[in-house]
mmCIF file of C-alpha atoms and ligand atoms in Angstrom:
data_model
loop_
_atom_site.group_PDB
_atom_site.id
_atom_site.type_symbol
_atom_site.label_atom_id
_atom_site.label_comp_id
_atom_site.label_asym_id
_atom_site.label_seq_id
_atom_site.Cartn_x
_atom_site.Cartn_y
_atom_site.Cartn_z
ATOM 1 C CA MET A 1353 154.877 -26.534 128.642
ATOM 2 C CA THR A 1354 155.778 -23.296 130.590
ATOM 3 C CA GLN A 1355 157.432 -20.443 129.193
ATOM 4 C CA ASP A 1356 160.103 -21.395 131.936
ATOM 5 C CA GLU A 1357 160.543 -24.842 130.453
ATOM 6 C CA MET A 1358 160.679 -23.407 126.838
ATOM 7 C CA LYS A 1359 163.722 -21.041 128.297
ATOM 8 C CA LYS A 1360 165.348 -23.874 129.934
ATOM 9 C CA GLU A 1361 165.338 -26.307 126.842
ATOM 10 C CA ALA A 1362 166.841 -23.224 124.854
ATOM 11 C CA GLY A 1363 169.534 -22.469 127.525
ATOM 12 C CA TRP A 1364 170.926 -26.331 127.945
ATOM 13 C CA ALA A 1365 170.835 -26.481 124.180
ATOM 14 C CA ALA A 1366 173.206 -23.655 123.886
ATOM 15 C CA LEU A 1367 176.050 -25.949 125.352
ATOM 16 C CA LYS A 1368 176.181 -27.342 121.743
ATOM 17 C CA TYR A 1369 178.389 -24.009 121.285
ATOM 18 C CA VAL A 1370 180.648 -24.004 124.317
ATOM 19 C CA ILE A 1371 184.105 -24.662 122.817
ATOM 20 C CA LYS A 1372 186.075 -26.532 125.497
ATOM 21 C CA GLY A 1373 189.101 -24.696 126.931
ATOM 22 C CA GLY A 1374 187.436 -21.118 126.055
ATOM 23 C CA ILE A 1375 186.251 -18.007 127.415
ATOM 24 C CA ILE A 1376 182.483 -17.609 127.071
ATOM 25 C CA GLY A 1377 180.664 -14.368 126.467
ATOM 26 C CA VAL A 1378 177.758 -14.759 129.023
ATOM 27 C CA GLY A 1379 174.455 -12.706 128.467
ATOM 28 C CA THR A 1380 171.656 -11.702 131.532
ATOM 29 C CA GLY A 1381 168.174 -12.894 132.085
ATOM 30 C CA SER A 1382 166.215 -15.936 133.321
ATOM 31 C CA THR A 1383 166.917 -17.559 129.901
ATOM 32 C CA VAL A 1384 170.764 -17.096 130.626
ATOM 33 C CA ASN A 1385 170.237 -18.154 133.958
ATOM 34 C CA HIS A 1386 169.371 -21.920 132.440
ATOM 35 C CA PHE A 1387 172.563 -21.308 130.373
ATOM 36 C CA ILE A 1388 174.708 -20.619 133.360
ATOM 37 C CA ASP A 1389 173.424 -23.600 135.316
ATOM 38 C CA ALA A 1390 173.924 -25.697 132.081
ATOM 39 C CA LEU A 1391 177.588 -23.847 132.025
ATOM 40 C CA GLY A 1392 178.243 -25.013 135.639
ATOM 41 C CA SER A 1393 177.963 -28.972 134.936
ATOM 42 C CA VAL A 1394 180.854 -28.254 132.395
ATOM 43 C CA LYS A 1395 183.008 -25.799 134.472
ATOM 44 C CA ASP A 1396 186.214 -28.179 134.342
ATOM 45 C CA GLU A 1397 186.244 -27.713 130.639
ATOM 46 C CA ILE A 1398 185.781 -24.061 130.127
ATOM 47 C CA LYS A 1399 188.563 -21.391 130.963
ATOM 48 C CA GLY A 1400 185.878 -19.250 132.251
ATOM 49 C CA ALA A 1401 183.583 -16.400 131.471
ATOM 50 C CA VAL A 1402 183.428 -12.528 130.478
ATOM 51 C CA SER A 1403 179.718 -11.447 132.175
ATOM 52 C CA SER A 1404 177.433 -8.603 131.111
ATOM 53 C CA SER A 1405 175.842 -8.002 134.481
ATOM 54 C CA LYS A 1406 176.496 -8.269 138.189
ATOM 55 C CA ALA A 1407 173.881 -10.569 138.405
ATOM 56 C CA SER A 1408 175.165 -13.039 135.871
ATOM 57 C CA THR A 1409 178.691 -12.255 137.559
ATOM 58 C CA GLU A 1410 177.168 -13.244 140.968
ATOM 59 C CA LYS A 1411 175.479 -16.806 139.368
ATOM 60 C CA LEU A 1412 178.640 -17.519 137.500
ATOM 61 C CA GLU A 1413 181.221 -17.308 140.439
ATOM 62 C CA ALA A 1414 178.349 -18.942 142.911
ATOM 63 C CA LEU A 1415 178.841 -21.819 140.339
ATOM 64 C CA GLY A 1416 182.874 -21.586 140.496
ATOM 65 C CA ILE A 1417 183.425 -20.432 137.030
ATOM 66 C CA GLN A 1418 186.002 -17.992 136.610
ATOM 67 C CA VAL A 1419 184.756 -14.542 135.600
ATOM 68 C CA PHE A 1420 187.188 -12.157 134.072
ATOM 69 C CA ASP A 1421 187.270 -8.775 133.331
ATOM 70 C CA CYS A 1422 186.156 -7.295 129.913
ATOM 71 C CA ASN A 1423 188.959 -4.972 129.501
ATOM 72 C CA ASP A 1424 191.454 -8.225 129.718
ATOM 73 C CA VAL A 1425 189.895 -10.172 126.658
ATOM 74 C CA GLU A 1426 190.560 -8.887 123.183
ATOM 75 C CA LYS A 1427 188.261 -11.629 121.663
ATOM 76 C CA LEU A 1428 185.887 -14.122 122.440
ATOM 77 C CA ASP A 1429 184.605 -17.111 120.294
ATOM 78 C CA VAL A 1430 181.193 -17.020 121.364
ATOM 79 C CA TYR A 1431 178.518 -15.002 123.272
ATOM 80 C CA ILE A 1432 175.248 -16.582 124.630
ATOM 81 C CA ASP A 1433 172.405 -14.378 125.531
ATOM 82 C CA GLY A 1434 168.508 -14.049 125.302
ATOM 83 C CA ALA A 1435 166.493 -11.565 123.835
ATOM 84 C CA ASP A 1436 162.963 -9.831 124.122
ATOM 85 C CA GLU A 1437 162.085 -10.043 120.746
ATOM 86 C CA ILE A 1438 163.801 -11.423 117.715
ATOM 87 C CA ASN A 1439 162.766 -11.220 113.895
ATOM 88 C CA PRO A 1440 163.518 -13.242 110.843
ATOM 89 C CA THR A 1441 166.576 -11.339 109.773
ATOM 90 C CA ARG A 1442 168.080 -11.763 113.732
ATOM 91 C CA ASP A 1443 167.529 -8.288 114.557
ATOM 92 C CA MET A 1444 166.535 -7.926 118.235
ATOM 93 C CA ILE A 1445 165.095 -5.751 120.879
ATOM 94 C CA LYS A 1446 167.128 -6.313 124.405
ATOM 95 C CA GLY A 1447 167.372 -4.662 127.884
ATOM 96 C CA GLY A 1448 164.262 -6.248 129.449
ATOM 97 C CA GLY A 1449 166.768 -6.932 132.251
ATOM 98 C CA ALA A 1450 168.276 -3.609 132.288
ATOM 99 C CA ALA A 1451 171.912 -4.936 130.967
ATOM 100 C CA LEU A 1452 172.010 -3.957 127.465
ATOM 101 C CA THR A 1453 174.976 -1.820 127.601
ATOM 102 C CA ARG A 1454 177.346 -4.464 128.841
ATOM 103 C CA GLU A 1455 175.569 -7.109 126.735
ATOM 104 C CA LYS A 1456 176.230 -4.997 123.578
ATOM 105 C CA ILE A 1457 179.816 -4.584 124.535
ATOM 106 C CA VAL A 1458 180.606 -7.983 125.385
ATOM 107 C CA ALA A 1459 178.632 -9.022 121.882
ATOM 108 C CA ALA A 1460 180.915 -6.726 119.999
ATOM 109 C CA ILE A 1461 184.103 -8.793 121.155
ATOM 110 C CA SER A 1462 182.518 -11.928 120.148
ATOM 111 C CA ASP A 1463 183.027 -13.663 116.878
ATOM 112 C CA THR A 1464 179.601 -15.661 117.580
ATOM 113 C CA PHE A 1465 176.324 -14.318 119.195
ATOM 114 C CA VAL A 1466 174.043 -17.313 120.088
ATOM 115 C CA CYS A 1467 170.678 -15.839 120.924
ATOM 116 C CA ILE A 1468 168.604 -18.609 123.287
ATOM 117 C CA VAL A 1469 164.466 -17.387 123.100
ATOM 118 C CA ASP A 1470 161.579 -19.502 124.198
ATOM 119 C CA GLY A 1471 159.235 -19.671 121.572
ATOM 120 C CA THR A 1472 157.123 -16.687 122.462
ATOM 121 C CA LYS A 1473 160.221 -14.233 121.362
ATOM 122 C CA THR A 1474 160.178 -14.512 117.589
ATOM 123 C CA VAL A 1475 158.261 -11.751 115.914
ATOM 124 C CA ASP A 1476 157.740 -10.896 112.305
ATOM 125 C CA VAL A 1477 158.023 -6.920 112.901
ATOM 126 C CA LEU A 1478 160.379 -5.770 116.037
ATOM 127 C CA GLY A 1479 158.459 -3.395 118.633
ATOM 128 C CA LYS A 1480 155.590 -4.781 120.164
ATOM 129 C CA PHE A 1481 157.945 -5.080 123.219
ATOM 130 C CA PRO A 1482 158.652 -1.572 124.486
ATOM 131 C CA LEU A 1483 162.263 -0.517 123.172
ATOM 132 C CA PRO A 1484 164.803 -0.148 126.302
ATOM 133 C CA ILE A 1485 166.921 2.862 126.136
ATOM 134 C CA GLU A 1486 169.771 3.453 128.677
ATOM 135 C CA VAL A 1487 170.205 6.965 129.427
ATOM 136 C CA ILE A 1488 172.516 9.272 131.579
ATOM 137 C CA PRO A 1489 170.012 10.526 134.634
ATOM 138 C CA MET A 1490 170.259 14.539 133.842
ATOM 139 C CA ALA A 1491 169.248 13.815 130.358
ATOM 140 C CA ARG A 1492 165.956 12.025 131.087
ATOM 141 C CA GLU A 1493 163.685 14.791 130.059
ATOM 142 C CA GLN A 1494 165.379 15.886 127.163
ATOM 143 C CA VAL A 1495 165.874 12.216 125.852
ATOM 144 C CA SER A 1496 162.055 11.894 126.236
ATOM 145 C CA ARG A 1497 161.368 14.649 124.435
ATOM 146 C CA GLU A 1498 163.550 13.676 121.436
ATOM 147 C CA LEU A 1499 161.783 9.932 121.580
ATOM 148 C CA LYS A 1500 158.257 11.670 121.168
ATOM 149 C CA LYS A 1501 159.553 13.474 118.202
ATOM 150 C CA LEU A 1502 160.514 10.421 116.975
ATOM 151 C CA GLY A 1503 156.942 9.020 117.374
ATOM 152 C CA GLY A 1504 157.506 7.045 120.593
ATOM 153 C CA ASP A 1505 156.103 7.055 123.973
ATOM 154 C CA PRO A 1506 159.013 6.791 126.429
ATOM 155 C CA VAL A 1507 158.324 5.660 129.922
ATOM 156 C CA TYR A 1508 160.807 5.778 132.828
ATOM 157 C CA ARG A 1509 161.224 2.712 134.483
ATOM 158 C CA GLU A 1510 160.683 3.568 138.231
ATOM 159 C CA GLY A 1511 163.274 2.195 140.669
ATOM 160 C CA VAL A 1512 165.597 0.708 138.275
ATOM 161 C CA LEU A 1513 169.601 1.863 138.029
ATOM 162 C CA THR A 1514 171.386 -0.136 135.728
ATOM 163 C CA ASP A 1515 174.904 -1.782 136.517
ATOM 164 C CA ASN A 1516 176.315 1.525 135.252
ATOM 165 C CA GLY A 1517 174.449 3.737 137.415
ATOM 166 C CA ASN A 1518 171.930 5.337 134.631
ATOM 167 C CA ILE A 1519 168.253 5.203 134.308
ATOM 168 C CA ILE A 1520 166.110 2.983 131.724
ATOM 169 C CA LEU A 1521 163.397 4.531 129.688
ATOM 170 C CA ASP A 1522 161.160 2.318 127.759
ATOM 171 C CA VAL A 1523 159.518 3.518 124.639
ATOM 172 C CA HIS A 1524 156.451 2.047 123.419
ATOM 173 C CA ASN A 1525 154.675 2.405 120.185
ATOM 174 C CA MET A 1526 157.914 3.153 118.032
ATOM 175 C CA GLN A 1527 157.362 1.993 114.512
ATOM 176 C CA ILE A 1528 160.780 -0.333 113.786
ATOM 177 C CA THR A 1529 160.444 -0.572 110.052
ATOM 178 C CA ASP A 1530 164.263 -0.281 109.416
ATOM 179 C CA PRO A 1531 166.111 -1.478 112.584
ATOM 180 C CA LYS A 1532 169.405 -0.414 111.743
ATOM 181 C CA ALA A 1533 168.760 2.854 111.163
ATOM 182 C CA LEU A 1534 166.721 3.637 114.099
ATOM 183 C CA GLU A 1535 169.440 1.969 116.016
ATOM 184 C CA SER A 1536 171.696 4.637 114.811
ATOM 185 C CA THR A 1537 169.416 7.703 114.915
ATOM 186 C CA LEU A 1538 168.680 6.800 118.799
ATOM 187 C CA ASN A 1539 172.246 6.368 119.305
ATOM 188 C CA ASN A 1540 172.774 10.269 118.118
ATOM 189 C CA ILE A 1541 170.623 11.572 120.849
ATOM 190 C CA PRO A 1542 173.043 13.308 123.725
ATOM 191 C CA GLY A 1543 172.537 11.368 127.049
ATOM 192 C CA VAL A 1544 171.837 8.029 125.248
ATOM 193 C CA VAL A 1545 174.299 5.287 126.249
ATOM 194 C CA THR A 1546 172.855 2.510 124.412
ATOM 195 C CA ASN A 1547 169.527 1.474 123.025
ATOM 196 C CA GLY A 1548 168.022 -2.078 122.838
ATOM 197 C CA LEU A 1549 168.153 -2.492 119.447
ATOM 198 C CA PHE A 1550 170.921 -4.874 118.509
ATOM 199 C CA ALA A 1551 170.644 -4.685 114.350
ATOM 200 C CA HIS A 1552 173.856 -3.549 113.601
ATOM 201 C CA ARG A 1553 175.436 -6.697 115.573
ATOM 202 C CA GLY A 1554 172.619 -8.907 115.465
ATOM 203 C CA ALA A 1555 172.261 -12.812 116.582
ATOM 204 C CA ASP A 1556 174.110 -15.599 114.225
ATOM 205 C CA ILE A 1557 172.907 -18.395 115.660
ATOM 206 C CA VAL A 1558 169.248 -18.573 117.146
ATOM 207 C CA ILE A 1559 168.171 -21.645 119.239
ATOM 208 C CA ILE A 1560 164.243 -21.614 120.242
ATOM 209 C CA GLY A 1561 162.922 -23.618 123.273
ATOM 210 C CA THR A 1562 159.389 -24.756 121.914
ATOM 211 C CA PRO A 1563 157.149 -27.495 123.158
ATOM 212 C CA GLU A 1564 157.821 -29.327 119.752
ATOM 213 C CA GLY A 1565 161.381 -29.500 120.740
ATOM 214 C CA THR A 1566 164.167 -27.272 120.194
ATOM 215 C CA GLN A 1567 164.913 -25.143 116.734
ATOM 216 C CA PHE A 1568 168.443 -24.353 116.011
ATOM 217 C CA ILE A 1569 168.612 -21.658 113.363
ATOM 218 C CA GLU A 1570 172.243 -21.772 112.093
HETATM 219 C C1 LIG B 988 168.625 -8.397 129.567
HETATM 220 C C2 LIG B 988 168.139 -8.639 128.221
HETATM 221 C C3 LIG B 988 167.594 -10.362 128.438
HETATM 222 O O1 LIG B 988 168.280 -10.949 127.373
HETATM 223 C C4 LIG B 988 165.959 -10.115 127.950
HETATM 224 O O2 LIG B 988 165.420 -9.092 128.411
HETATM 225 C C5 LIG B 988 165.453 -11.620 127.872
HETATM 226 O O3 LIG B 988 165.236 -11.900 129.048
HETATM 227 P P1 LIG B 988 164.818 -13.228 129.847
HETATM 228 O O4 LIG B 988 165.386 -14.498 129.361
HETATM 229 O O5 LIG B 988 164.595 -13.175 131.048
HETATM 230 O O6 LIG B 988 163.026 -13.374 128.996
HETATM 231 O O7 LIG B 988 168.401 -8.311 127.393
HETATM 232 O O8 LIG B 988 169.019 -6.782 129.407
#
């Protein structure tokens, strides 16, 4: 089974958590793209979606799913999104697709975060995947210096601008022993918009696509 087949398995399995008549929070990435395809098959049974990126919005609208502005929706029952890594306590690294800030915002208004991943994304300790950080462009070098003081090796993601017009630093070799504490520390660096640690608001439910079948951790 390929990695993409595992992603598809997880993406389609997430339909289980789609509430009829509801507005669904939709993340970003290749696993979520499978979920959006699945959502298209029940589009007449939902009211619409709140999207975490321009890319997901385009895909949702192409399937005829109405996309609501996040400012017009106070609360969502469920948010469905992928991750780059997830640990046993359901803390995640996200942002491989540079959509972390909007993902964190939509996750924040959602009662339940359903994380959809393929079997390669589960880890005991976060940090092998470089931690993405969205940074205001003028703060790139200053934030890089601060990240080095924290033991990380930041690498500027060349040629990438986020949907919010900012840049991404991917931080290698970061020791993530306390994800919540590090998430807060990174957010306190002036110029950091968001970091890719989702620990204060981790996942509630995890769906893992594997060659042996779909696992649901509820
Ligand atoms: C985008 C994300 C994605 O959820 C994460 O990168 C996983 O992507 P994929 O499903 O393509 O492996 O955080 O910012």
